[in-house]
Amino acid sequence: MGSGAKSSYGGSSMHRPNEDCCSRCITRVPYATLIALILCWAGVGVFCGTLYRGVNLTLRVLQDVFRLDKGLGWVEPTQLAFITLGASMAALALMILMVAILATGNTRHEVYRSSLGRTGGTIACMIFIFVTYILLFCWLIVFACCIVMTVFYSLSWGVCNTDEIGWEDGFIDFYPYHFMFPTGTMRENMEVRGPAEIKMFCKDYVEHAEIMFILATVACFIVIVSLVHFLMALSANYAHIRGHDKFAELQDLHDLTSETLTLTERDPYHIK
């Protein structure tokens, strides 16, 4: 009688004879985490590609137009750090998807039957929530950097489009922003003169770099949205696992009560 009650709580809900394989698979898919995974991978892919191209164009502007060779050693490590952060997001998103699959639908009832399994699932969710919060903070910093670069290139492109800048004998003076240049930079290196330099600065570099950083900023925002989505899904999975723990305790209490009632019914016969 105890085993029958147990199957009425868990077994029949996990394996219905009239339920086909497709329906069981659909109920095991974590759709919220899957949507966040797609957003994350799309945003990371666009971010890594556009940021790599944008930083390369920025380096060429500094070296070819402003003739700066010193004080640029930090640019490539920063570029590598941003791309590494983006690539790590793809692996983290996949791991979070695995945790979500284990905590969704009938899979949760099968995986988290034991107390040890439920404890492991709870700890995994807590760890991923903590890591996701840290990554969210990092991506907010990256988002701020992308906004700064986008504003800079948008202003530069606006300067290039003004009527005062002639393409034949144009002249752009960046000396008022000399505090942004490395110490010891000569004034003539802060000026863009002549049609060749004007074309190289405006058309070859600034125009393309502006597009790259706009796309990188949008992609970074998409990644931030996916991280917030991951946090909501992980919190829900944590609650489901903790709720399943209480459900398992209730099921054990039901089984114990059923066995007690069975023994009580049999006692008069044993006394006789």
mmCIF file of N, CA and C in Angstrom, residues 80-185:
data_model
loop_
_atom_site.group_PDB
_atom_site.id
_atom_site.type_symbol
_atom_site.label_atom_id
_atom_site.label_comp_id
_atom_site.label_asym_id
_atom_site.label_seq_id
_atom_site.Cartn_x
_atom_site.Cartn_y
_atom_site.Cartn_z
ATOM 1 N N LEU A 80 42.087 42.083 -25.358
ATOM 2 C CA LEU A 80 42.084 40.647 -25.091
ATOM 3 C C LEU A 80 41.226 40.310 -23.876
ATOM 4 N N ALA A 81 41.260 41.173 -22.850
ATOM 5 C CA ALA A 81 40.453 40.923 -21.648
ATOM 6 C C ALA A 81 38.963 40.994 -21.968
ATOM 7 N N PHE A 82 38.549 41.972 -22.774
ATOM 8 C CA PHE A 82 37.141 42.091 -23.140
ATOM 9 C C PHE A 82 36.679 40.886 -23.961
ATOM 10 N N ILE A 83 37.509 40.452 -24.894
ATOM 11 C CA ILE A 83 37.129 39.312 -25.733
ATOM 12 C C ILE A 83 37.099 38.029 -24.904
ATOM 13 N N THR A 84 38.051 37.887 -23.960
ATOM 14 C CA THR A 84 38.038 36.719 -23.073
ATOM 15 C C THR A 84 36.779 36.705 -22.211
ATOM 16 N N LEU A 85 36.388 37.876 -21.718
ATOM 17 C CA LEU A 85 35.145 37.978 -20.952
ATOM 18 C C LEU A 85 33.947 37.553 -21.785
ATOM 19 N N GLY A 86 33.931 37.966 -23.058
ATOM 20 C CA GLY A 86 32.831 37.580 -23.926
ATOM 21 C C GLY A 86 32.815 36.090 -24.207
ATOM 22 N N ALA A 87 34.009 35.509 -24.443
ATOM 23 C CA ALA A 87 34.067 34.071 -24.735
ATOM 24 C C ALA A 87 33.685 33.237 -23.514
ATOM 25 N N SER A 88 34.065 33.692 -22.313
ATOM 26 C CA SER A 88 33.706 32.947 -21.103
ATOM 27 C C SER A 88 32.197 32.939 -20.880
ATOM 28 N N MET A 89 31.512 33.964 -21.390
ATOM 29 C CA MET A 89 30.068 34.019 -21.237
ATOM 30 C C MET A 89 29.383 32.865 -21.956
ATOM 31 N N ALA A 90 29.929 32.461 -23.107
ATOM 32 C CA ALA A 90 29.314 31.371 -23.868
ATOM 33 C C ALA A 90 29.357 30.069 -23.076
ATOM 34 N N ALA A 91 30.517 29.789 -22.445
ATOM 35 C CA ALA A 91 30.638 28.570 -21.644
ATOM 36 C C ALA A 91 29.752 28.633 -20.403
ATOM 37 N N LEU A 92 29.715 29.788 -19.745
ATOM 38 C CA LEU A 92 28.879 29.926 -18.549
ATOM 39 C C LEU A 92 27.401 29.750 -18.882
ATOM 40 N N ALA A 93 26.969 30.332 -19.993
ATOM 41 C CA ALA A 93 25.566 30.206 -20.390
ATOM 42 C C ALA A 93 25.192 28.752 -20.637
ATOM 43 N N LEU A 94 26.111 27.987 -21.226
ATOM 44 C CA LEU A 94 25.834 26.577 -21.477
ATOM 45 C C LEU A 94 25.721 25.803 -20.166
ATOM 46 N N MET A 95 26.571 26.119 -19.192
ATOM 47 C CA MET A 95 26.492 25.440 -17.894
ATOM 48 C C MET A 95 25.194 25.785 -17.162
ATOM 49 N N ILE A 96 24.791 27.050 -17.246
ATOM 50 C CA ILE A 96 23.529 27.448 -16.618
ATOM 51 C C ILE A 96 22.358 26.721 -17.276
ATOM 52 N N LEU A 97 22.435 26.517 -18.594
ATOM 53 C CA LEU A 97 21.383 25.773 -19.290
ATOM 54 C C LEU A 97 21.306 24.337 -18.775
ATOM 55 N N MET A 98 22.450 23.709 -18.520
ATOM 56 C CA MET A 98 22.454 22.349 -17.994
ATOM 57 C C MET A 98 21.782 22.294 -16.614
ATOM 58 N N VAL A 99 22.092 23.274 -15.763
ATOM 59 C CA VAL A 99 21.455 23.328 -14.438
ATOM 60 C C VAL A 99 19.953 23.528 -14.583
ATOM 61 N N ALA A 100 19.543 24.371 -15.528
ATOM 62 C CA ALA A 100 18.112 24.628 -15.724
ATOM 63 C C ALA A 100 17.394 23.390 -16.233
ATOM 64 N N ILE A 101 18.041 22.620 -17.107
ATOM 65 C CA ILE A 101 17.419 21.384 -17.607
ATOM 66 C C ILE A 101 17.184 20.403 -16.458
ATOM 67 N N LEU A 102 18.160 20.301 -15.561
ATOM 68 C CA LEU A 102 18.024 19.374 -14.431
ATOM 69 C C LEU A 102 16.944 19.813 -13.443
ATOM 70 N N ALA A 103 16.611 21.109 -13.455
ATOM 71 C CA ALA A 103 15.635 21.628 -12.489
ATOM 72 C C ALA A 103 14.278 21.909 -13.114
ATOM 73 N N THR A 104 14.016 21.384 -14.308
ATOM 74 C CA THR A 104 12.776 21.689 -15.022
ATOM 75 C C THR A 104 11.936 20.427 -15.204
ATOM 76 N N GLY A 105 10.653 20.534 -14.940
ATOM 77 C CA GLY A 105 9.694 19.487 -15.255
ATOM 78 C C GLY A 105 9.963 18.182 -14.527
ATOM 79 N N ASN A 106 9.697 17.085 -15.226
ATOM 80 C CA ASN A 106 9.853 15.758 -14.638
ATOM 81 C C ASN A 106 11.305 15.405 -14.366
ATOM 82 N N THR A 107 12.229 16.056 -15.075
ATOM 83 C CA THR A 107 13.646 15.798 -14.815
ATOM 84 C C THR A 107 14.008 16.141 -13.382
ATOM 85 N N ARG A 108 13.411 17.197 -12.848
ATOM 86 C CA ARG A 108 13.676 17.579 -11.463
ATOM 87 C C ARG A 108 13.256 16.470 -10.497
ATOM 88 N N HIS A 109 12.112 15.822 -10.770
ATOM 89 C CA HIS A 109 11.628 14.758 -9.892
ATOM 90 C C HIS A 109 12.542 13.540 -9.954
ATOM 91 N N GLU A 110 13.196 13.323 -11.095
ATOM 92 C CA GLU A 110 14.071 12.172 -11.236
ATOM 93 C C GLU A 110 15.459 12.430 -10.667
ATOM 94 N N VAL A 111 15.994 13.651 -10.881
ATOM 95 C CA VAL A 111 17.366 13.949 -10.480
ATOM 96 C C VAL A 111 17.451 14.253 -8.991
ATOM 97 N N TYR A 112 16.477 15.012 -8.488
ATOM 98 C CA TYR A 112 16.556 15.486 -7.111
ATOM 99 C C TYR A 112 15.671 14.668 -6.179
ATOM 100 N N ARG A 113 15.682 13.358 -6.338
ATOM 101 C CA ARG A 113 14.947 12.480 -5.432
ATOM 102 C C ARG A 113 15.604 12.455 -4.049
ATOM 103 N N SER A 114 16.938 12.313 -4.041
ATOM 104 C CA SER A 114 17.655 12.169 -2.778
ATOM 105 C C SER A 114 17.954 13.535 -2.169
ATOM 106 N N SER A 115 18.209 13.518 -0.871
ATOM 107 C CA SER A 115 18.565 14.756 -0.172
ATOM 108 C C SER A 115 19.909 15.287 -0.651
ATOM 109 N N LEU A 116 20.845 14.386 -0.955
ATOM 110 C CA LEU A 116 22.155 14.803 -1.454
ATOM 111 C C LEU A 116 22.036 15.484 -2.811
ATOM 112 N N GLY A 117 21.181 14.963 -3.667
ATOM 113 C CA GLY A 117 20.977 15.580 -4.976
ATOM 114 C C GLY A 117 20.359 16.958 -4.867
ATOM 115 N N ARG A 118 19.374 17.111 -3.975
ATOM 116 C CA ARG A 118 18.744 18.420 -3.798
ATOM 117 C C ARG A 118 19.725 19.434 -3.208
ATOM 118 N N THR A 119 20.588 18.965 -2.292
ATOM 119 C CA THR A 119 21.603 19.866 -1.730
ATOM 120 C C THR A 119 22.589 20.305 -2.794
ATOM 121 N N GLY A 120 23.020 19.365 -3.634
ATOM 122 C CA GLY A 120 23.940 19.721 -4.719
ATOM 123 C C GLY A 120 23.321 20.691 -5.713
ATOM 124 N N GLY A 121 22.053 20.480 -6.059
ATOM 125 C CA GLY A 121 21.381 21.400 -6.978
ATOM 126 C C GLY A 121 21.223 22.788 -6.393
ATOM 127 N N THR A 122 20.908 22.858 -5.083
ATOM 128 C CA THR A 122 20.773 24.165 -4.426
ATOM 129 C C THR A 122 22.103 24.910 -4.402
ATOM 130 N N ILE A 123 23.186 24.197 -4.077
ATOM 131 C CA ILE A 123 24.511 24.831 -4.047
ATOM 132 C C ILE A 123 24.918 25.297 -5.440
ATOM 133 N N ALA A 124 24.633 24.478 -6.465
ATOM 134 C CA ALA A 124 24.974 24.868 -7.840
ATOM 135 C C ALA A 124 24.245 26.139 -8.247
ATOM 136 N N CYS A 125 22.967 26.229 -7.921
ATOM 137 C CA CYS A 125 22.211 27.448 -8.251
ATOM 138 C C CYS A 125 22.769 28.666 -7.523
ATOM 139 N N MET A 126 23.126 28.497 -6.253
ATOM 140 C CA MET A 126 23.686 29.620 -5.502
ATOM 141 C C MET A 126 25.011 30.084 -6.093
ATOM 142 N N ILE A 127 25.855 29.127 -6.500
ATOM 143 C CA ILE A 127 27.153 29.489 -7.091
ATOM 144 C C ILE A 127 26.955 30.244 -8.403
ATOM 145 N N PHE A 128 26.056 29.752 -9.250
ATOM 146 C CA PHE A 128 25.831 30.409 -10.546
ATOM 147 C C PHE A 128 25.176 31.784 -10.362
ATOM 148 N N ILE A 129 24.332 31.945 -9.369
ATOM 149 C CA ILE A 129 23.756 33.264 -9.096
ATOM 150 C C ILE A 129 24.847 34.247 -8.696
ATOM 151 N N PHE A 130 25.768 33.802 -7.840
ATOM 152 C CA PHE A 130 26.875 34.667 -7.407
ATOM 153 C C PHE A 130 27.773 35.035 -8.587
ATOM 154 N N VAL A 131 28.133 34.046 -9.413
ATOM 155 C CA VAL A 131 29.000 34.310 -10.570
ATOM 156 C C VAL A 131 28.299 35.228 -11.571
ATOM 157 N N THR A 132 27.002 35.029 -11.764
ATOM 158 C CA THR A 132 26.256 35.862 -12.711
ATOM 159 C C THR A 132 26.193 37.308 -12.236
ATOM 160 N N TYR A 133 26.066 37.515 -10.933
ATOM 161 C CA TYR A 133 26.075 38.886 -10.401
ATOM 162 C C TYR A 133 27.422 39.561 -10.670
ATOM 163 N N ILE A 134 28.512 38.829 -10.473
ATOM 164 C CA ILE A 134 29.843 39.402 -10.744
ATOM 165 C C ILE A 134 29.993 39.744 -12.221
ATOM 166 N N LEU A 135 29.563 38.832 -13.095
ATOM 167 C CA LEU A 135 29.667 39.091 -14.532
ATOM 168 C C LEU A 135 28.774 40.248 -14.952
ATOM 169 N N LEU A 136 27.623 40.377 -14.320
ATOM 170 C CA LEU A 136 26.749 41.507 -14.633
ATOM 171 C C LEU A 136 27.434 42.832 -14.302
ATOM 172 N N PHE A 137 28.120 42.882 -13.175
ATOM 173 C CA PHE A 137 28.866 44.088 -12.813
ATOM 174 C C PHE A 137 29.971 44.363 -13.835
ATOM 175 N N CYS A 138 30.690 43.313 -14.263
ATOM 176 C CA CYS A 138 31.757 43.491 -15.261
ATOM 177 C C CYS A 138 31.200 43.994 -16.593
ATOM 178 N N TRP A 139 30.072 43.438 -17.007
ATOM 179 C CA TRP A 139 29.489 43.857 -18.286
ATOM 180 C C TRP A 139 28.927 45.266 -18.215
ATOM 181 N N LEU A 140 28.499 45.710 -17.049
ATOM 182 C CA LEU A 140 28.069 47.104 -16.914
ATOM 183 C C LEU A 140 29.252 48.053 -17.109
ATOM 184 N N ILE A 141 30.435 47.656 -16.614
ATOM 185 C CA ILE A 141 31.640 48.458 -16.844
ATOM 186 C C ILE A 141 31.993 48.485 -18.324
ATOM 187 N N VAL A 142 31.921 47.316 -18.971
ATOM 188 C CA VAL A 142 32.205 47.250 -20.409
ATOM 189 C C VAL A 142 31.196 48.093 -21.188
ATOM 190 N N PHE A 143 29.939 48.049 -20.770
ATOM 191 C CA PHE A 143 28.898 48.839 -21.433
ATOM 192 C C PHE A 143 29.196 50.333 -21.323
ATOM 193 N N ALA A 144 29.670 50.772 -20.151
ATOM 194 C CA ALA A 144 30.032 52.177 -19.978
ATOM 195 C C ALA A 144 31.200 52.560 -20.880
ATOM 196 N N CYS A 145 32.196 51.679 -20.993
ATOM 197 C CA CYS A 145 33.336 51.954 -21.890
ATOM 198 C C CYS A 145 32.885 52.042 -23.347
ATOM 199 N N CYS A 146 31.977 51.168 -23.756
ATOM 200 C CA CYS A 146 31.471 51.204 -25.135
ATOM 201 C C CYS A 146 30.705 52.498 -25.404
ATOM 202 N N ILE A 147 29.947 52.960 -24.421
ATOM 203 C CA ILE A 147 29.208 54.213 -24.588
ATOM 204 C C ILE A 147 30.176 55.381 -24.764
ATOM 205 N N VAL A 148 31.255 55.391 -23.966
ATOM 206 C CA VAL A 148 32.247 56.471 -24.082
ATOM 207 C C VAL A 148 32.874 56.475 -25.466
ATOM 208 N N MET A 149 33.271 55.315 -25.962
ATOM 209 C CA MET A 149 33.903 55.238 -27.281
ATOM 210 C C MET A 149 32.902 55.600 -28.388
ATOM 211 N N THR A 150 31.655 55.176 -28.228
ATOM 212 C CA THR A 150 30.645 55.515 -29.236
ATOM 213 C C THR A 150 30.401 57.018 -29.288
ATOM 214 N N VAL A 151 30.321 57.652 -28.116
ATOM 215 C CA VAL A 151 30.131 59.106 -28.085
ATOM 216 C C VAL A 151 31.325 59.814 -28.708
ATOM 217 N N PHE A 152 32.537 59.353 -28.420
ATOM 218 C CA PHE A 152 33.735 59.981 -28.986
ATOM 219 C C PHE A 152 33.734 59.905 -30.508
ATOM 220 N N TYR A 153 33.450 58.730 -31.051
ATOM 221 C CA TYR A 153 33.469 58.585 -32.514
ATOM 222 C C TYR A 153 32.277 59.289 -33.157
ATOM 223 N N SER A 154 31.156 59.354 -32.472
ATOM 224 C CA SER A 154 30.017 60.099 -33.027
ATOM 225 C C SER A 154 30.330 61.590 -33.104
ATOM 226 N N LEU A 155 30.975 62.123 -32.071
ATOM 227 C CA LEU A 155 31.372 63.529 -32.099
ATOM 228 C C LEU A 155 32.433 63.777 -33.177
ATOM 229 N N SER A 156 33.353 62.841 -33.312
ATOM 230 C CA SER A 156 34.384 62.996 -34.348
ATOM 231 C C SER A 156 33.771 62.965 -35.748
ATOM 232 N N TRP A 157 32.816 62.086 -35.953
ATOM 233 C CA TRP A 157 32.159 62.029 -37.256
ATOM 234 C C TRP A 157 31.327 63.280 -37.490
ATOM 235 N N GLY A 158 30.742 63.838 -36.413
ATOM 236 C CA GLY A 158 30.033 65.105 -36.553
ATOM 237 C C GLY A 158 30.961 66.232 -36.950
ATOM 238 N N VAL A 159 32.172 66.243 -36.391
ATOM 239 C CA VAL A 159 33.166 67.245 -36.790
ATOM 240 C C VAL A 159 33.537 67.069 -38.254
ATOM 241 N N CYS A 160 33.697 65.840 -38.685
ATOM 242 C CA CYS A 160 34.065 65.584 -40.087
ATOM 243 C C CYS A 160 32.976 66.040 -41.049
ATOM 244 N N ASN A 161 31.723 66.039 -40.617
ATOM 245 C CA ASN A 161 30.613 66.400 -41.498
ATOM 246 C C ASN A 161 30.290 67.885 -41.491
ATOM 247 N N THR A 162 30.988 68.669 -40.678
ATOM 248 C CA THR A 162 30.711 70.101 -40.656
ATOM 249 C C THR A 162 31.243 70.777 -41.921
ATOM 250 N N ASP A 163 30.610 71.896 -42.295
ATOM 251 C CA ASP A 163 31.022 72.619 -43.505
ATOM 252 C C ASP A 163 32.377 73.290 -43.328
ATOM 253 N N GLU A 164 32.759 73.568 -42.078
ATOM 254 C CA GLU A 164 34.043 74.227 -41.856
ATOM 255 C C GLU A 164 35.223 73.333 -42.204
ATOM 256 N N ILE A 165 35.021 72.029 -42.193
ATOM 257 C CA ILE A 165 36.099 71.097 -42.519
ATOM 258 C C ILE A 165 36.052 70.817 -44.014
ATOM 259 N N GLY A 166 36.943 71.425 -44.742
ATOM 260 C CA GLY A 166 36.990 71.202 -46.185
ATOM 261 C C GLY A 166 37.834 69.998 -46.523
ATOM 262 N N TRP A 167 37.391 69.244 -47.504
ATOM 263 C CA TRP A 167 38.129 68.043 -47.897
ATOM 264 C C TRP A 167 39.353 68.377 -48.741
ATOM 265 N N GLU A 168 39.389 69.589 -49.314
ATOM 266 C CA GLU A 168 40.542 69.966 -50.143
ATOM 267 C C GLU A 168 41.688 70.495 -49.286
ATOM 268 N N ASP A 169 41.383 71.477 -48.449
ATOM 269 C CA ASP A 169 42.420 72.071 -47.596
ATOM 270 C C ASP A 169 41.928 72.109 -46.156
ATOM 271 N N GLY A 170 41.375 70.988 -45.722
ATOM 272 C CA GLY A 170 40.777 70.922 -44.401
ATOM 273 C C GLY A 170 41.816 70.923 -43.295
ATOM 274 N N PHE A 171 41.327 71.203 -42.090
ATOM 275 C CA PHE A 171 42.208 71.260 -40.930
ATOM 276 C C PHE A 171 41.381 70.988 -39.676
ATOM 277 N N ILE A 172 41.794 69.980 -38.903
ATOM 278 C CA ILE A 172 41.134 69.656 -37.642
ATOM 279 C C ILE A 172 42.183 69.739 -36.544
ATOM 280 N N ASP A 173 41.932 70.599 -35.575
ATOM 281 C CA ASP A 173 42.884 70.833 -34.491
ATOM 282 C C ASP A 173 42.370 70.171 -33.214
ATOM 283 N N PHE A 174 43.116 69.180 -32.726
ATOM 284 C CA PHE A 174 42.768 68.487 -31.487
ATOM 285 C C PHE A 174 43.605 68.970 -30.303
ATOM 286 N N TYR A 175 44.284 70.093 -30.479
ATOM 287 C CA TYR A 175 45.123 70.585 -29.385
ATOM 288 C C TYR A 175 44.315 70.960 -28.134
ATOM 289 N N PRO A 176 43.082 71.479 -28.273
ATOM 290 C CA PRO A 176 42.304 71.726 -27.043
ATOM 291 C C PRO A 176 42.107 70.480 -26.181
ATOM 292 N N TYR A 177 42.288 69.288 -26.764
ATOM 293 C CA TYR A 177 42.165 68.039 -26.011
ATOM 294 C C TYR A 177 43.539 67.427 -25.758
ATOM 295 N N HIS A 178 44.549 68.283 -25.590
ATOM 296 C CA HIS A 178 45.913 67.786 -25.420
ATOM 297 C C HIS A 178 46.074 66.959 -24.148
ATOM 298 N N PHE A 179 45.194 67.174 -23.162
ATOM 299 C CA PHE A 179 45.287 66.399 -21.919
ATOM 300 C C PHE A 179 44.947 64.929 -22.128
ATOM 301 N N MET A 180 44.317 64.601 -23.262
ATOM 302 C CA MET A 180 44.000 63.213 -23.567
ATOM 303 C C MET A 180 45.156 62.502 -24.268
ATOM 304 N N PHE A 181 46.153 63.238 -24.718
ATOM 305 C CA PHE A 181 47.294 62.657 -25.407
ATOM 306 C C PHE A 181 48.401 62.363 -24.399
ATOM 307 N N PRO A 182 49.292 61.411 -24.733
ATOM 308 C CA PRO A 182 50.415 61.125 -23.828
ATOM 309 C C PRO A 182 51.303 62.350 -23.638
ATOM 310 N N THR A 183 51.952 62.396 -22.494
ATOM 311 C CA THR A 183 52.835 63.517 -22.191
ATOM 312 C C THR A 183 53.995 63.554 -23.184
ATOM 313 N N GLY A 184 54.290 64.766 -23.684
ATOM 314 C CA GLY A 184 55.377 64.925 -24.631
ATOM 315 C C GLY A 184 54.949 64.874 -26.079
ATOM 316 N N THR A 185 53.653 64.733 -26.357
ATOM 317 C CA THR A 185 53.181 64.709 -27.738
ATOM 318 C C THR A 185 53.284 66.107 -28.358
#
